[in-house]
CSV table of C-alpha atoms in Angstrom, one decimal:
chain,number,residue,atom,x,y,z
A,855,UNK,CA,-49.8,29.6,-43.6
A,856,UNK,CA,-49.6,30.8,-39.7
A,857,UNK,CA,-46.3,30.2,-39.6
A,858,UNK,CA,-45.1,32.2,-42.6
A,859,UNK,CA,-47.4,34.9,-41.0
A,860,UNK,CA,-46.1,34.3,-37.0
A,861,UNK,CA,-42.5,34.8,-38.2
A,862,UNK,CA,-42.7,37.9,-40.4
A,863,UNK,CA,-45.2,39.6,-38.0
A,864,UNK,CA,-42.6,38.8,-35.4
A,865,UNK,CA,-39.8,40.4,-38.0
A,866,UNK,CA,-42.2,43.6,-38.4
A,867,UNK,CA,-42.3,43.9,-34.6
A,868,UNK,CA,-39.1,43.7,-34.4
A,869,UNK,CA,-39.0,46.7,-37.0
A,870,UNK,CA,-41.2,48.7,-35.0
A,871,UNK,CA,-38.8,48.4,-32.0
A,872,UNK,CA,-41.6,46.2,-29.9
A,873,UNK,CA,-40.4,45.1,-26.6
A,874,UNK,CA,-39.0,41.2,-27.1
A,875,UNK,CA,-41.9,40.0,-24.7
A,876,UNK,CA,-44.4,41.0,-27.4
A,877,UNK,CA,-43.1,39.4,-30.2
A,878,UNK,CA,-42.3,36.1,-28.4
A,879,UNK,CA,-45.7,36.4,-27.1
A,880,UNK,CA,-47.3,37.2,-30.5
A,881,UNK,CA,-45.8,33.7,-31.9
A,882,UNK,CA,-46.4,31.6,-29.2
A,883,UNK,CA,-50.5,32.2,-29.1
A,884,UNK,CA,-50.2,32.0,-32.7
A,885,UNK,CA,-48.3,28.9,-33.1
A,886,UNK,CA,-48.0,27.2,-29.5
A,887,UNK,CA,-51.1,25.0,-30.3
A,888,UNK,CA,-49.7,23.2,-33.3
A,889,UNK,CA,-47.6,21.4,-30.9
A,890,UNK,CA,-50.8,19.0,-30.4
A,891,UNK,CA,-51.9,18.9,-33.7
A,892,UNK,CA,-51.5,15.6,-35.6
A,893,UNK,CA,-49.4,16.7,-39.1
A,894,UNK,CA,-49.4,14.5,-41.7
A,895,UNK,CA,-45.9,15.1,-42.2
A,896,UNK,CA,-43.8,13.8,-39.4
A,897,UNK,CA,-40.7,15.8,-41.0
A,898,UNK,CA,-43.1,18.7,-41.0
A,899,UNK,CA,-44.3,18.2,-37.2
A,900,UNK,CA,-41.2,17.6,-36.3
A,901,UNK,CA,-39.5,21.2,-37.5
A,902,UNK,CA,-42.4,22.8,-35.9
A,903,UNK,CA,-42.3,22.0,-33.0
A,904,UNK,CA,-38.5,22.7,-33.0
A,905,UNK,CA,-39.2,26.1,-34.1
A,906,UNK,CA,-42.2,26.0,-31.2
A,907,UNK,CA,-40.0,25.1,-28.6
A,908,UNK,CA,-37.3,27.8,-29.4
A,909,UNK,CA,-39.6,30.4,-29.5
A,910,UNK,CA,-40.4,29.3,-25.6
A,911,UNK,CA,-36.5,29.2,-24.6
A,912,UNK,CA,-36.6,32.4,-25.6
A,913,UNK,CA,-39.5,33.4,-23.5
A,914,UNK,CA,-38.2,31.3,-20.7
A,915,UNK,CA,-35.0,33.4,-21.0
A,916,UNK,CA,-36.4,36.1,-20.4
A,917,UNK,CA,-37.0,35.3,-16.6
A,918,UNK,CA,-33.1,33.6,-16.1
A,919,UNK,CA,-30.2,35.6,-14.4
A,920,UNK,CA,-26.8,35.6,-14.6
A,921,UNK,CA,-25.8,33.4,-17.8
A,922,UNK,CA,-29.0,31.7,-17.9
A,923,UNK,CA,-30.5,34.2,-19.8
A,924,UNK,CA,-28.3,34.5,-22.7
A,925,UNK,CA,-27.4,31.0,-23.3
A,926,UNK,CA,-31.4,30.1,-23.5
A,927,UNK,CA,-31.8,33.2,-25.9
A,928,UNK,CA,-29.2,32.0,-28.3
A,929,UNK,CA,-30.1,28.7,-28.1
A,930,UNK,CA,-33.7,29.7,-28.9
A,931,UNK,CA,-32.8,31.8,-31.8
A,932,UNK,CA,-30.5,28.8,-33.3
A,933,UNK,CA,-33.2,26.6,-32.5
A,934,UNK,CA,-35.5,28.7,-34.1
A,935,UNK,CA,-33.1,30.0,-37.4
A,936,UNK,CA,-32.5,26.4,-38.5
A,937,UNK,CA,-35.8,24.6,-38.2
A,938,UNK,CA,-36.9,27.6,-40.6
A,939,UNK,CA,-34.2,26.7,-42.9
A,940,UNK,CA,-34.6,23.4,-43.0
A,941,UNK,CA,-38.7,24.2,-43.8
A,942,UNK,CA,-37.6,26.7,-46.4
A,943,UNK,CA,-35.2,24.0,-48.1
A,944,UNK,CA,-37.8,21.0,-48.0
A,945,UNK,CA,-40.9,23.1,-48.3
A,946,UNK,CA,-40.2,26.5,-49.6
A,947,UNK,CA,-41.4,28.5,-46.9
A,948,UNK,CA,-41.1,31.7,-47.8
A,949,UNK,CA,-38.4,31.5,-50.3
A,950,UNK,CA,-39.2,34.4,-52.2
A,951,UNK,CA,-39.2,36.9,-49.5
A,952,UNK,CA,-36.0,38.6,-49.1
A,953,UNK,CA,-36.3,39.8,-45.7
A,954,UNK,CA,-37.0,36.5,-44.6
A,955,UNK,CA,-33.6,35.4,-46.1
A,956,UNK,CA,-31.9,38.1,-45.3
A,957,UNK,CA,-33.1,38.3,-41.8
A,958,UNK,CA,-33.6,34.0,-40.9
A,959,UNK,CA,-32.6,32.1,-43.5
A,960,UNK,CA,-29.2,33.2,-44.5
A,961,UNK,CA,-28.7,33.8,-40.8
A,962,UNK,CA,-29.1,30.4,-39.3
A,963,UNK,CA,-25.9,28.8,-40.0
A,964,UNK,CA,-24.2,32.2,-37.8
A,965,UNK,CA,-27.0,31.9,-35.2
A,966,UNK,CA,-25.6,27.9,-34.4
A,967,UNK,CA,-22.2,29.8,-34.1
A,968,UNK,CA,-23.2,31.9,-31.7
A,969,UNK,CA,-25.1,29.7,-29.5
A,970,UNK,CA,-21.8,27.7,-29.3
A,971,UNK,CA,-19.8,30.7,-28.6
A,972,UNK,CA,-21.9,31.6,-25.8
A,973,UNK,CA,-22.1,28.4,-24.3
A,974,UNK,CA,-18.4,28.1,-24.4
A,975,UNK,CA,-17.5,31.8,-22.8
A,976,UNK,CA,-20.2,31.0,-20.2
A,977,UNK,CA,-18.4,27.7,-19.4
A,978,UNK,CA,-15.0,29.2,-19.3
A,979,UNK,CA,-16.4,32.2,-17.2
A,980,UNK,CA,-16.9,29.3,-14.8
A,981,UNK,CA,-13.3,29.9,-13.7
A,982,UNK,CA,-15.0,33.3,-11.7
A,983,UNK,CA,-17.1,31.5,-9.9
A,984,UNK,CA,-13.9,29.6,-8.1
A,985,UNK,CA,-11.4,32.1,-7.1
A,986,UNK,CA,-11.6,34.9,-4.4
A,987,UNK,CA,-10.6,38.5,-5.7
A,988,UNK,CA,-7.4,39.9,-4.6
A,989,UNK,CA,-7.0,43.6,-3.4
A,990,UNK,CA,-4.6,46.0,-5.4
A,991,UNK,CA,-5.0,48.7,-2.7
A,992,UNK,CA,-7.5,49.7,-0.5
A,993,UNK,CA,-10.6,50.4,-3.0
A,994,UNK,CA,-9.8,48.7,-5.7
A,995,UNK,CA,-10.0,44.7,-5.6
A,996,UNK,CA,-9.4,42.2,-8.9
A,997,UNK,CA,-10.3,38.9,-10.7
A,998,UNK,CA,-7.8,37.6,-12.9
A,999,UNK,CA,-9.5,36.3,-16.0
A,1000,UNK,CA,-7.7,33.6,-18.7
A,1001,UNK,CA,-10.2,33.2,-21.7
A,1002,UNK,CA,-9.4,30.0,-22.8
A,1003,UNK,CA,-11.9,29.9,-25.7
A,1004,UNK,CA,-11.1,31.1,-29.3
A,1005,UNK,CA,-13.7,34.1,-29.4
A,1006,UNK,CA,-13.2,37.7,-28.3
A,1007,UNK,CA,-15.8,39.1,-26.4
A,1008,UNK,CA,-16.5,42.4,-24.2
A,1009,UNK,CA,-17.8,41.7,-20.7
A,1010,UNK,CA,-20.1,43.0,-18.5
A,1011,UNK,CA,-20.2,42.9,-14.8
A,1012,UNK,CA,-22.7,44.3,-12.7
A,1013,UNK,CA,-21.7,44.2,-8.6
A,1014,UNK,CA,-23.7,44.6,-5.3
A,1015,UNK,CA,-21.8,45.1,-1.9
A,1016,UNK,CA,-23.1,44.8,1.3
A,1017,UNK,CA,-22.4,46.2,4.7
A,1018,UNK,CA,-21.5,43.9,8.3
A,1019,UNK,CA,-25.6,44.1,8.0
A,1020,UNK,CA,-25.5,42.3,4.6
A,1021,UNK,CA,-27.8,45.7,3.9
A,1022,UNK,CA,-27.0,46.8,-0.3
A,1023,UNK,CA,-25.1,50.3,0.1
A,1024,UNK,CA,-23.5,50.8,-3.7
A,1025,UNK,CA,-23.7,48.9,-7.0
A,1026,UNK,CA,-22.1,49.6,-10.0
A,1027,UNK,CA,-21.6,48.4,-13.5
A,1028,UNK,CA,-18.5,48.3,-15.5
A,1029,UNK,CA,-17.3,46.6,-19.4
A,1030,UNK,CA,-14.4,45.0,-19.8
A,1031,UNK,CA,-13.8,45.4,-23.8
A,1032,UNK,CA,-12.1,42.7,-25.8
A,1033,UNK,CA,-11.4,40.1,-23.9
A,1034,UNK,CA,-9.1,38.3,-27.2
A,1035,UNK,CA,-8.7,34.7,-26.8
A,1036,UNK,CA,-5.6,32.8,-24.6
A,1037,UNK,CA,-5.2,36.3,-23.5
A,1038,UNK,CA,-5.0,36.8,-19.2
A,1039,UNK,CA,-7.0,40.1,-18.1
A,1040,UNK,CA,-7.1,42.0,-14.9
A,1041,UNK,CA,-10.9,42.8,-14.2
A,1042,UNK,CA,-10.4,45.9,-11.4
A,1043,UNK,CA,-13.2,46.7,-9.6
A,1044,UNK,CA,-14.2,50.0,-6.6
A,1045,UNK,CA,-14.4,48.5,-3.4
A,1046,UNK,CA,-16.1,50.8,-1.5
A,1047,UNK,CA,-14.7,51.3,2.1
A,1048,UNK,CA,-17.4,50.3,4.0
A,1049,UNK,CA,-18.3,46.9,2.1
A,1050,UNK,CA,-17.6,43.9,3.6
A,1051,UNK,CA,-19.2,41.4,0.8
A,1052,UNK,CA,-20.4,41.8,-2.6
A,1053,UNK,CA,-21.8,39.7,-5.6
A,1054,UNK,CA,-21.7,39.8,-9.0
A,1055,UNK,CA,-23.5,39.4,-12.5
A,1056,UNK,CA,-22.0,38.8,-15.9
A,1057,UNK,CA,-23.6,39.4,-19.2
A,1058,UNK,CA,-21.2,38.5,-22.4
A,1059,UNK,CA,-21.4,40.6,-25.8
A,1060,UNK,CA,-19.2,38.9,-29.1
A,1061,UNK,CA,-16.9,40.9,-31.1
């Protein structure tokens, strides 16, 4: 059926190293229009357009920033994993493939983890948004970070600063590895001289 043919032509994109745009976009003409179509099976309908609609979180992703992007790509993918399960245990939807099940099916369970890993990192890195940095010395300026969730993570941060004419003159990117849970971290950063205000972007990655 199309979507036993959307999701492994997705999967062999994927293969073949295709940018995420074009396999997202690949489902979602194949697929989107089932979301109008009267099913006969309301289960069926139902799971569809779950896995529809996490197909487009994941395209809608791609245009978030700072935190945005990642939790609507997990939650796409979860959204995405278990409506296939759930398809595959009530209809056997590819059941004999074994990189489906490999890839999806046996996946989904981990992909729900995930999305609530990254939800609850992003929510804790909340604590960021509230406190000023302090200065260590002149060029080198800090946030103090407590992870209060139970997952390690690395973390990336991206900064801009600005001059007195709020004109960009340095930006920099720096990870932060293994941020273990209850543990308190120093995040140092360069402060260049002539700054006077900066911002900042934050993309998690889980150990």
């Amino acid at each position: 059926n199309d979507l036993s043919k959307a999701v492994m032509k997705r999967h062999d994109l994927s293969m073949q190293n295709k940018d995420i745009e074009i396999c997202i976009d690949y489902e979602l003409n194949a697929l989107s229009k089932y979301k109008d179509e009267d099913f006969y099976d309301k289960d069926l309908k139902a799971l569809a357009v779950k896995y529809i609609n996490g197909v487009q979180l994941q395209k809608d992703a791609l245009s978030e920033v700072e935190g945005g992007q990642q939790i609507k790509h997990y939650q796409g993918f979860a959204e995405r994993l278990t409506a296939l399960k759930s398809i595959t245990d009530k209809y056997g939807l590819l059941k004999d493939n074994e990189d489906y099940i490999a890839t999806y099916y046996n996946y989904a369970d981990k992909a729900v983890e995930n999305y609530e890993a990254i939800k609850a990192i992003e929510k804790d890195l909340d604590q960021l948004k509230n406190i000023d940095s302090d200065y260590v010395d002149d060029f080198t300026q800090r946030f103090v970070l407590k992870n209060h969730t139970k997952y390690s993570y690395d973390l990336s941060m991206s900064f801009t600063f600005y001059n007195s004419q709020k004109i960009a003159i340095d930006q920099y990117s720096t990870i932060y590895e293994n941020i273990e849970p209850n543990q308190t971290r120093y995040l140092d950063f360069y402060w260049p001289s002539d700054a006077v205000s900066f911002n900042w972007a934050s993309e998690e990655y889980l150990r």
